[in-house]
Short mmCIF file of C-alpha atoms and ligand atoms in Angstrom, two decimals:
data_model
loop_
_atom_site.label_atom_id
_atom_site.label_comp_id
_atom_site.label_asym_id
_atom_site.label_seq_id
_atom_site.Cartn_x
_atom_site.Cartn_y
_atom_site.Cartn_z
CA UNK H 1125 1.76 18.56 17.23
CA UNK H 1126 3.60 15.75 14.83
CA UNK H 1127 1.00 15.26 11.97
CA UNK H 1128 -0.63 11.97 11.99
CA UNK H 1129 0.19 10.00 8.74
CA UNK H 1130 -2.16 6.94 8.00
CA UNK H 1131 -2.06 4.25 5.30
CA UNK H 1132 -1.42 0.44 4.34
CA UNK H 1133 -1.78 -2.29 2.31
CA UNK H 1134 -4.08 -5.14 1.59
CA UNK H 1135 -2.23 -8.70 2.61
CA UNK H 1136 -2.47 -10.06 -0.64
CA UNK H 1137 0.73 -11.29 -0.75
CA UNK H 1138 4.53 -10.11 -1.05
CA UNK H 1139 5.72 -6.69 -1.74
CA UNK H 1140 7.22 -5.73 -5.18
CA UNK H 1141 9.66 -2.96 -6.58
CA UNK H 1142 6.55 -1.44 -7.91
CA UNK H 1143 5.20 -0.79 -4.31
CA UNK H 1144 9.00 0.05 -3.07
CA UNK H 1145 9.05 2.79 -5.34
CA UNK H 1146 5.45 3.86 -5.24
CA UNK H 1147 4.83 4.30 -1.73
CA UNK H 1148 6.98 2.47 0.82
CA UNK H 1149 9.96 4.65 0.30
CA UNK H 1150 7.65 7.46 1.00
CA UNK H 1151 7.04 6.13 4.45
CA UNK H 1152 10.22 5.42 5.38
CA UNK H 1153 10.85 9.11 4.29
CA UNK H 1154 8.19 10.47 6.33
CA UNK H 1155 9.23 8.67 8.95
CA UNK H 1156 12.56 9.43 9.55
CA UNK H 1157 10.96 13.24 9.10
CA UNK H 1158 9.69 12.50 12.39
CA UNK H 1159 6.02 11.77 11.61
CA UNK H 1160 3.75 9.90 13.52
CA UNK H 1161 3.28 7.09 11.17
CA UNK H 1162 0.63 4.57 11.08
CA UNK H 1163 0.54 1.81 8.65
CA UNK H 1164 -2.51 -0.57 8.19
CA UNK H 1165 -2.64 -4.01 7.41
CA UNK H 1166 -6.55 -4.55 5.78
CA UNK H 1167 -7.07 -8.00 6.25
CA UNK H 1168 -10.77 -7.44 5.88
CA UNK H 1169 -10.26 -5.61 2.41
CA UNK H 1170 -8.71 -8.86 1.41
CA UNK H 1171 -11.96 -10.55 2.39
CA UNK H 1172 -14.02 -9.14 -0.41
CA UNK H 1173 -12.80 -11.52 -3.07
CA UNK H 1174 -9.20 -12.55 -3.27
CA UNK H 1175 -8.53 -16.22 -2.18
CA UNK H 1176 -5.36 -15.58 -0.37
CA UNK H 1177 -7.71 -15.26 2.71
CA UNK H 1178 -6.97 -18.98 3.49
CA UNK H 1179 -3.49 -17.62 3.76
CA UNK H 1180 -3.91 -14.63 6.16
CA UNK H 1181 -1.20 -15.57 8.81
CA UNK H 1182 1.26 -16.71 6.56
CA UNK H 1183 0.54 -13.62 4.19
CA UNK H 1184 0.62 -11.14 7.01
CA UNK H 1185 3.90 -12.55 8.37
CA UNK H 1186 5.32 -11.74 5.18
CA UNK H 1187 4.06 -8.58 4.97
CA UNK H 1188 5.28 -8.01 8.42
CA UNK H 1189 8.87 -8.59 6.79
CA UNK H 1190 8.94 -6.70 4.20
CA UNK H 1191 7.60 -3.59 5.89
CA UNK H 1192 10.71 -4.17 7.96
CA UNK H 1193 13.50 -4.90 5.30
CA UNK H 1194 12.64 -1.22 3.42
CA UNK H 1195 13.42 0.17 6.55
CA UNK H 1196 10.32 0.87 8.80
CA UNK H 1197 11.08 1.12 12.26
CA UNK H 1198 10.01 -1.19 14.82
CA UNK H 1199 10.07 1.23 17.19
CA UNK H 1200 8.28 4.01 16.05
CA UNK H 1201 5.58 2.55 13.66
CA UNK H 1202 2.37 1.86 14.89
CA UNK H 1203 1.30 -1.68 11.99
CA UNK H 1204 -1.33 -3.12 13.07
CA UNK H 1205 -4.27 -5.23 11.49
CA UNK H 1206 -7.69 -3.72 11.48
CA UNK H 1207 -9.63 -7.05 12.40
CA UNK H 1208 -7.78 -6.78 15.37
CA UNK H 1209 -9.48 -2.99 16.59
CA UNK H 1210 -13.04 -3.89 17.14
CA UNK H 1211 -13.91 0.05 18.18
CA UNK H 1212 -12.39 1.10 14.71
CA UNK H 1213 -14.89 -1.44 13.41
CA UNK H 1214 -17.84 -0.17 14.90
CA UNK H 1215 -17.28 3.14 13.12
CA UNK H 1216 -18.54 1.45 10.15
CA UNK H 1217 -22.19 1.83 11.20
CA UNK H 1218 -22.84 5.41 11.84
CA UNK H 1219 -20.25 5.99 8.92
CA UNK H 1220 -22.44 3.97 6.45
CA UNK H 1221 -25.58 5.97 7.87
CA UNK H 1222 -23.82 8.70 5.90
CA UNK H 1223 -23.48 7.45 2.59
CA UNK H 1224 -25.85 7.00 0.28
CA UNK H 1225 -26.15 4.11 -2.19
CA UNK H 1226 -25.76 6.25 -5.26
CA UNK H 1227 -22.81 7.29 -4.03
CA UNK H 1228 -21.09 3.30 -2.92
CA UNK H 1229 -22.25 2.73 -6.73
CA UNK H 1230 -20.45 5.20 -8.37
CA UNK H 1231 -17.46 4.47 -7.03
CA UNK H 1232 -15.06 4.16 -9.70
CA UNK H 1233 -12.52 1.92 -7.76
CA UNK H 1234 -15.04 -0.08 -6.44
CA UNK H 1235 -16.47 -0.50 -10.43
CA UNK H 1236 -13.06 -1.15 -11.77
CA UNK H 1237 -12.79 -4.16 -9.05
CA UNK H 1238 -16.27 -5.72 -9.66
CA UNK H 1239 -15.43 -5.54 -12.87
CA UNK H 1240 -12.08 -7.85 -12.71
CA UNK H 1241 -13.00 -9.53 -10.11
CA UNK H 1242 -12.99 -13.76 -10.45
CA UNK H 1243 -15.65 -13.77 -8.51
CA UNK H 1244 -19.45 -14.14 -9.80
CA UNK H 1245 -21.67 -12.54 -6.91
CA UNK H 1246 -20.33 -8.73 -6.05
CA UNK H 1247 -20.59 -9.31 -1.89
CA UNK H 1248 -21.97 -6.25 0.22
CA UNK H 1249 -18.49 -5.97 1.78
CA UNK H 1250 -17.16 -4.86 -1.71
CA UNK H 1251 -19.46 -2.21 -1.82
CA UNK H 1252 -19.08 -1.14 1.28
CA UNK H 1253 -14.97 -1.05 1.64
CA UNK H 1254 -14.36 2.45 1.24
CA UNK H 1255 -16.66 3.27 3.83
CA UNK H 1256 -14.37 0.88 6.19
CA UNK H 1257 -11.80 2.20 4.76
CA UNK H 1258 -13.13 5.94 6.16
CA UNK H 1259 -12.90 4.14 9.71
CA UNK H 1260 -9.56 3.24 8.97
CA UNK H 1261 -8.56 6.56 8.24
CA UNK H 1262 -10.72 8.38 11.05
CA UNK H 1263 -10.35 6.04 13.94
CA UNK H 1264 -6.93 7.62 14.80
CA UNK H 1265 -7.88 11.48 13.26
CA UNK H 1266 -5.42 9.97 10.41
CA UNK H 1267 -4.92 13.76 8.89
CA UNK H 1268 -2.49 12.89 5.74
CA UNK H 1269 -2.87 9.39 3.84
CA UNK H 1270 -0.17 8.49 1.57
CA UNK H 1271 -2.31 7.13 -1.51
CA UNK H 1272 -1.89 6.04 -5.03
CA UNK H 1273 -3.98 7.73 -7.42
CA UNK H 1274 -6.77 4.54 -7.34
CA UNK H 1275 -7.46 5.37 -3.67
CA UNK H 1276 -8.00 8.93 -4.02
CA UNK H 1277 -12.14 8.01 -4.81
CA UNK H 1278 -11.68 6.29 -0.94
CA UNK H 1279 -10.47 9.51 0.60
CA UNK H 1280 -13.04 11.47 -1.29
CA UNK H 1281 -15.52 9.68 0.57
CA UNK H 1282 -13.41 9.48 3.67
CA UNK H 1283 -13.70 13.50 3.46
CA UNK H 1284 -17.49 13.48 2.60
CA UNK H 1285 -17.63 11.18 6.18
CA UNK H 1286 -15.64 13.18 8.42
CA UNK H 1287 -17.49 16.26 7.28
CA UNK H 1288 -21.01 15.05 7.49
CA UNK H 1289 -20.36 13.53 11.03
CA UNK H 1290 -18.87 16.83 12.06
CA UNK H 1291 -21.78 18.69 10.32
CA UNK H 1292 -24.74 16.54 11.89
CA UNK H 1293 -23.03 15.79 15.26
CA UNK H 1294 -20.61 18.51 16.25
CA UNK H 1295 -16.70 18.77 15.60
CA UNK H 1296 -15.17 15.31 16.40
CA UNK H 1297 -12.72 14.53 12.70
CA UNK H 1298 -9.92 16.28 11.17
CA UNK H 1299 -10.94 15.63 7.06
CA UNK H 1300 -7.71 14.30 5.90
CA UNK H 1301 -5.70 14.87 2.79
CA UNK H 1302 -4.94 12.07 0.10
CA UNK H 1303 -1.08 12.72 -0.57
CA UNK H 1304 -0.39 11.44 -3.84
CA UNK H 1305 3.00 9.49 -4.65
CA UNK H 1306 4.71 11.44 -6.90
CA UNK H 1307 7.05 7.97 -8.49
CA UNK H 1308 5.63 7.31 -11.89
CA UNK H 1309 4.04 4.02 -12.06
CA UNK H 1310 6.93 1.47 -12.60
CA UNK H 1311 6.64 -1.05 -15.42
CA UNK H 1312 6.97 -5.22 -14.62
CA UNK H 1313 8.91 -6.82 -17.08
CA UNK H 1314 6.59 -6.96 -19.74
CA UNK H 1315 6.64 -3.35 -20.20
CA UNK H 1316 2.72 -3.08 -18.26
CA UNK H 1317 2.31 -1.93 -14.60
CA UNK H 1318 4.20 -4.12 -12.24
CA UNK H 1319 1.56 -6.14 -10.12
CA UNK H 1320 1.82 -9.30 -8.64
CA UNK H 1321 -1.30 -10.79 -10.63
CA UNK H 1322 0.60 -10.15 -13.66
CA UNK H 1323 3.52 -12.35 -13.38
CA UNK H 1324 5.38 -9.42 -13.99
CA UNK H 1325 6.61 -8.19 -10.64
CA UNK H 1326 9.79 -8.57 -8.64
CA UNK H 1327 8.82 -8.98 -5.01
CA UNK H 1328 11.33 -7.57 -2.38
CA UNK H 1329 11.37 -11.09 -0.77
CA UNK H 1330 12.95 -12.83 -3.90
CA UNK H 1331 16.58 -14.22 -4.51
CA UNK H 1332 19.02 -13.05 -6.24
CA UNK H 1333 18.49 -15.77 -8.68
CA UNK H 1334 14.49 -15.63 -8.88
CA UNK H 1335 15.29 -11.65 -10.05
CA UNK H 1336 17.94 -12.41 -12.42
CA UNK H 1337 15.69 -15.47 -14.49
CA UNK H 1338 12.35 -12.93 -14.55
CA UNK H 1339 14.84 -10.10 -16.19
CA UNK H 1340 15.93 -12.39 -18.17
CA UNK H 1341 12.45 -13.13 -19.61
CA UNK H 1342 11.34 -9.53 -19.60
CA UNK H 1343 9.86 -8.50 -23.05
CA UNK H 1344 12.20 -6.23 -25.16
CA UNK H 1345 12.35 -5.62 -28.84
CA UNK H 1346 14.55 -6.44 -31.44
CA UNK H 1347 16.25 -2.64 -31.79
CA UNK H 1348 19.76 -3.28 -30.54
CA UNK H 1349 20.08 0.50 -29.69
CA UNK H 1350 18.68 0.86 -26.24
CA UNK H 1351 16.71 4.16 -25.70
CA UNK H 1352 14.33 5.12 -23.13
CA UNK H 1353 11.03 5.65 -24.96
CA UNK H 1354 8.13 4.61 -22.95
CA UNK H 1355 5.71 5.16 -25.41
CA UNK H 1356 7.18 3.89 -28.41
CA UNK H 1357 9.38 0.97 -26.05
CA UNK H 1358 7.50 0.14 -23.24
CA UNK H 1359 9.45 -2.64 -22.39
CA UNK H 1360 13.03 -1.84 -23.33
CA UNK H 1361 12.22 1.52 -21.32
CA UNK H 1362 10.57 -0.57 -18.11
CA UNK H 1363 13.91 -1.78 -18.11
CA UNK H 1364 16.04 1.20 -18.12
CA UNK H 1365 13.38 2.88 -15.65
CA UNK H 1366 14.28 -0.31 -13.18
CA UNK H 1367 17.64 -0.03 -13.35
CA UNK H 1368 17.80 3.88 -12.97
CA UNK H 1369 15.68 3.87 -10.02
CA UNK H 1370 17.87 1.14 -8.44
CA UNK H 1371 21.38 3.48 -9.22
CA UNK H 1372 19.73 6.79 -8.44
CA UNK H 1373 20.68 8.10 -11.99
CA UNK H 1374 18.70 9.63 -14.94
CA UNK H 1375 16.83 6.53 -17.86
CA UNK H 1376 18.28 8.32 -20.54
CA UNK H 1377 21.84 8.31 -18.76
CA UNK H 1378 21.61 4.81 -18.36
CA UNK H 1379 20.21 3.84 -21.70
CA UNK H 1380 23.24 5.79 -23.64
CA UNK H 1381 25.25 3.72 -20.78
CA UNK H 1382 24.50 0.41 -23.04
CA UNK H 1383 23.96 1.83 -26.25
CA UNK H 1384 24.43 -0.63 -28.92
CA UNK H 1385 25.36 -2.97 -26.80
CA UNK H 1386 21.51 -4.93 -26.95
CA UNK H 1387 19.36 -6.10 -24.47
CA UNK H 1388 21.48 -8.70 -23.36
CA UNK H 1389 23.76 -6.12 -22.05
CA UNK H 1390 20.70 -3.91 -20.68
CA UNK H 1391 19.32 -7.03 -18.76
CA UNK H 1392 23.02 -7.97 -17.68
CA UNK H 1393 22.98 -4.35 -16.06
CA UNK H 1394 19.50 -4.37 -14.69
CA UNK H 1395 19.69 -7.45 -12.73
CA UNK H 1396 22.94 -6.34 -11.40
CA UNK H 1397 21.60 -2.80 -10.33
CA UNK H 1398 18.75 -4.74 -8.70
CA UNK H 1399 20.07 -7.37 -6.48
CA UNK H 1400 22.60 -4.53 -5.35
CA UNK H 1401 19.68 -2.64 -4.40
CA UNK H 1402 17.83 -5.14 -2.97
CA UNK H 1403 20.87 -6.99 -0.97
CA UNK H 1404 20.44 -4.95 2.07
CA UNK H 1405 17.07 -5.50 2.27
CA UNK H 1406 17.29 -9.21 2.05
CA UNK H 1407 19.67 -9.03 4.76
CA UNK H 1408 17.58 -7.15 6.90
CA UNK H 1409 14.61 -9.51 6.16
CA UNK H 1410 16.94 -12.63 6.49
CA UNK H 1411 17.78 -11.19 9.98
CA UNK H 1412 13.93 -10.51 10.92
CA UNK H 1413 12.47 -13.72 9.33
CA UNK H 1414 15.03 -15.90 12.07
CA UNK H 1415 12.85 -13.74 14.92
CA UNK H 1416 9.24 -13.88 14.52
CA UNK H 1417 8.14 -13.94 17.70
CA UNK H 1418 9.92 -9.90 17.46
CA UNK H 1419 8.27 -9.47 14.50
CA UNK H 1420 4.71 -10.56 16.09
CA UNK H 1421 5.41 -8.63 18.97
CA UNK H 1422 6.34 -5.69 16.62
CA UNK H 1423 2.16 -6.21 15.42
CA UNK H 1424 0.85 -7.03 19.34
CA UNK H 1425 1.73 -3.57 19.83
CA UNK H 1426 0.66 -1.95 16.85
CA UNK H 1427 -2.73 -3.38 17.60
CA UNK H 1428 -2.30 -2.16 21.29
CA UNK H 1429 -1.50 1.19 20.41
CA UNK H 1430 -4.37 1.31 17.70
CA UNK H 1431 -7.17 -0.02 20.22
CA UNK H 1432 -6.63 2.69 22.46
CA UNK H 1433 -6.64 5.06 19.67
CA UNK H 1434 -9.84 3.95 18.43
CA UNK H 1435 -11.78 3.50 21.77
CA UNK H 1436 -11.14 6.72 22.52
CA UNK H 1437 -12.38 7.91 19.48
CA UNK H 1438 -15.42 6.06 19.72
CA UNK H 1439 -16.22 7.38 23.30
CA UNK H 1440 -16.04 10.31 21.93
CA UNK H 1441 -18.01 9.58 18.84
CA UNK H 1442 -20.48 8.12 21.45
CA UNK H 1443 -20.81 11.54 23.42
CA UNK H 1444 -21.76 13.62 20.18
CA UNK H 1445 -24.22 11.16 18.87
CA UNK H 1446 -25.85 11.15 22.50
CA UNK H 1447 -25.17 7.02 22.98
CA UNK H 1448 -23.25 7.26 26.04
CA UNK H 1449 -26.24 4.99 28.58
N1 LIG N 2146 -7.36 0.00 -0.10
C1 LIG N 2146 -5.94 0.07 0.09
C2 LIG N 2146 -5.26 -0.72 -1.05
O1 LIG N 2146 -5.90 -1.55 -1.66
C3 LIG N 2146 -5.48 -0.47 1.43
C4 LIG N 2146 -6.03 0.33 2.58
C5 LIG N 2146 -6.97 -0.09 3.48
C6 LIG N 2146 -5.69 1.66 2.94
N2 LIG N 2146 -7.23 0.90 4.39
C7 LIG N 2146 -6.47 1.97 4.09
C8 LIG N 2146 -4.81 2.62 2.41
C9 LIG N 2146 -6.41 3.23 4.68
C10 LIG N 2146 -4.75 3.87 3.01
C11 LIG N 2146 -5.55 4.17 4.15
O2 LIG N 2146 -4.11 -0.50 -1.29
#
């Protein structure tokens, strides 16, 4: 049987390069293997305390689009949106029955969140994600989730679920396997990790213009001989990274490319290796963004396909827990 592959994204707003090359490349790759791919749009996770919630629609349209400019097929991916699976939902009570407190608290994600988080009251939602996020896993018998290495606490206790369910009620989950992206964590343009809340990130949805004045910004130093040298050069080397990601080719290649040419010349090359990178994918999103009412449909039947996966799980979570009436 093809393995089930299960995993998503939070709606919080467009895509970047750092996601392209962290995980969404993966999935295309996984898909074209001819795995049964799944991808989840969490607009509940988004709920426990980032305001782009007044945005959903809008933000999940987007995120609709960019799914589709890297390359994933309309056809053969299952995105859907997990408010829209109310059986997948109702996994979240005999999951949390599970758990323990102790173990929600020491969840090191879930910490690192509170922790940045704007907000001044930690909500019960917050504490309770990964447990949600164990439905979202289990509610299709999701057996290999794509991850970066800050989920991998969620599918610890997605594992701990599935085998306490199985252990207290009789075999009904597979325990799935976190599958860690191998792409080393791509720099912004100041040289930290790319994210969005940084300022730092080029989306997939910008123009070729929007790209070329952030690179132009990006932090480098005042060494006119460009080496790659993350430690020592985080931000002349987020550069060269960028670039040699976009052409395929090796950083140090491309750093004794420019040489003493400066960073002028380095940003001169990484914007163009960029937008050449990108152009397809802008056309392909240009293309989609004219259609929405294809791209909806593209979601109606990810959510279709989804509900019937997760009522039948349920009936069959119902039988083992003796709540069939
Ligand atoms: N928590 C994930 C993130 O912030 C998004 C997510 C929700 C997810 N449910 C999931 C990822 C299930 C993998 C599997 O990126």
């Amino acid at each position: 049987m093809t393995k089930r592959v299960l995993t998503g994204d939070r709606p919080t707003g467009p895509l970047h390069l750092g996601h392209y090359f962290g995980t969404l490349r993966n999935r295309v790759r996984l898909q074209r293997e001819g795995l049964d791919m799944i991808v989840i749009v969490a607009d509940y996770q988004v709920l426990t305390d980032r305001d782009v919630a007044e945005r959903l629609t809008e933000t999940v349209d987007e995120l609709l689009l960019d799914y589709l400019a890297v390359g994933l097929d309309p056809d053969t991916t299952t995105v859907f949106t997990h408010s829209a699976v109310p059986a997948l939902n109702q996994l979240l009570l005999p999951f949390l029955s599970l758990v323990t407190v102790a173990e929600l608290q020491r969840n090191p994600t879930v910490k690192d969140e509170v922790q940045h988080s704007r907000q001044s009251a930690v909500s019960g939602l917050m504490f309770t994600y990964p447990v949600h996020q164990a439905a979202d896993i289990l509610f299709c018998k999701g057996e290999l989730v794509p991850v970066g290495q800050d989920q991998m606490p969620h599918i610890e206790i997605t594992r701990t679920v599935a085998r306490r369910f199985n252990q207290r009620y009789g075999p009904v989950f597979p325990v799935p396997d976190g599958l860690l992206s191998v792409a080393p964590l791509l720099p912004g343009t100041d040289g930290r990790k790319m994210s969005k809340s940084r300022g730092n990130a080029i989306a997939l949805s910008s123009t070729p213009d929007e790209t070329a004045r952030l690179i132009k910004g990006a932090t480098t130093d005042a060494d006119r001989h460009i080496t790659y040298d993350p430690e020592r050069r985080p931000g002349v080397s987020g550069l060269v990274q960028l670039a040699a990601l976009c052409l395929d080719r090796d950083p140090h290649e491309v750093a004794d490319g420019i040489g003493d040419a400066g960073s002028a010349a380095l940003k001169r090359t990484v914007t163009e290796a960029v937008n050449e990178f990108l152009a397809p994918m802008r056309e392909l999103r240009t293309a989609y963004a004219k259609d929405l009412a294809f791209v909806r449909d593209v979601l109606h039947r990810g959510n279709a396909r989804a509900n019937e996966m997760a009522e039948r799980t349920l009936r069959e979570v119902r039988v083992a827990m003796g709540t069939t009436y």
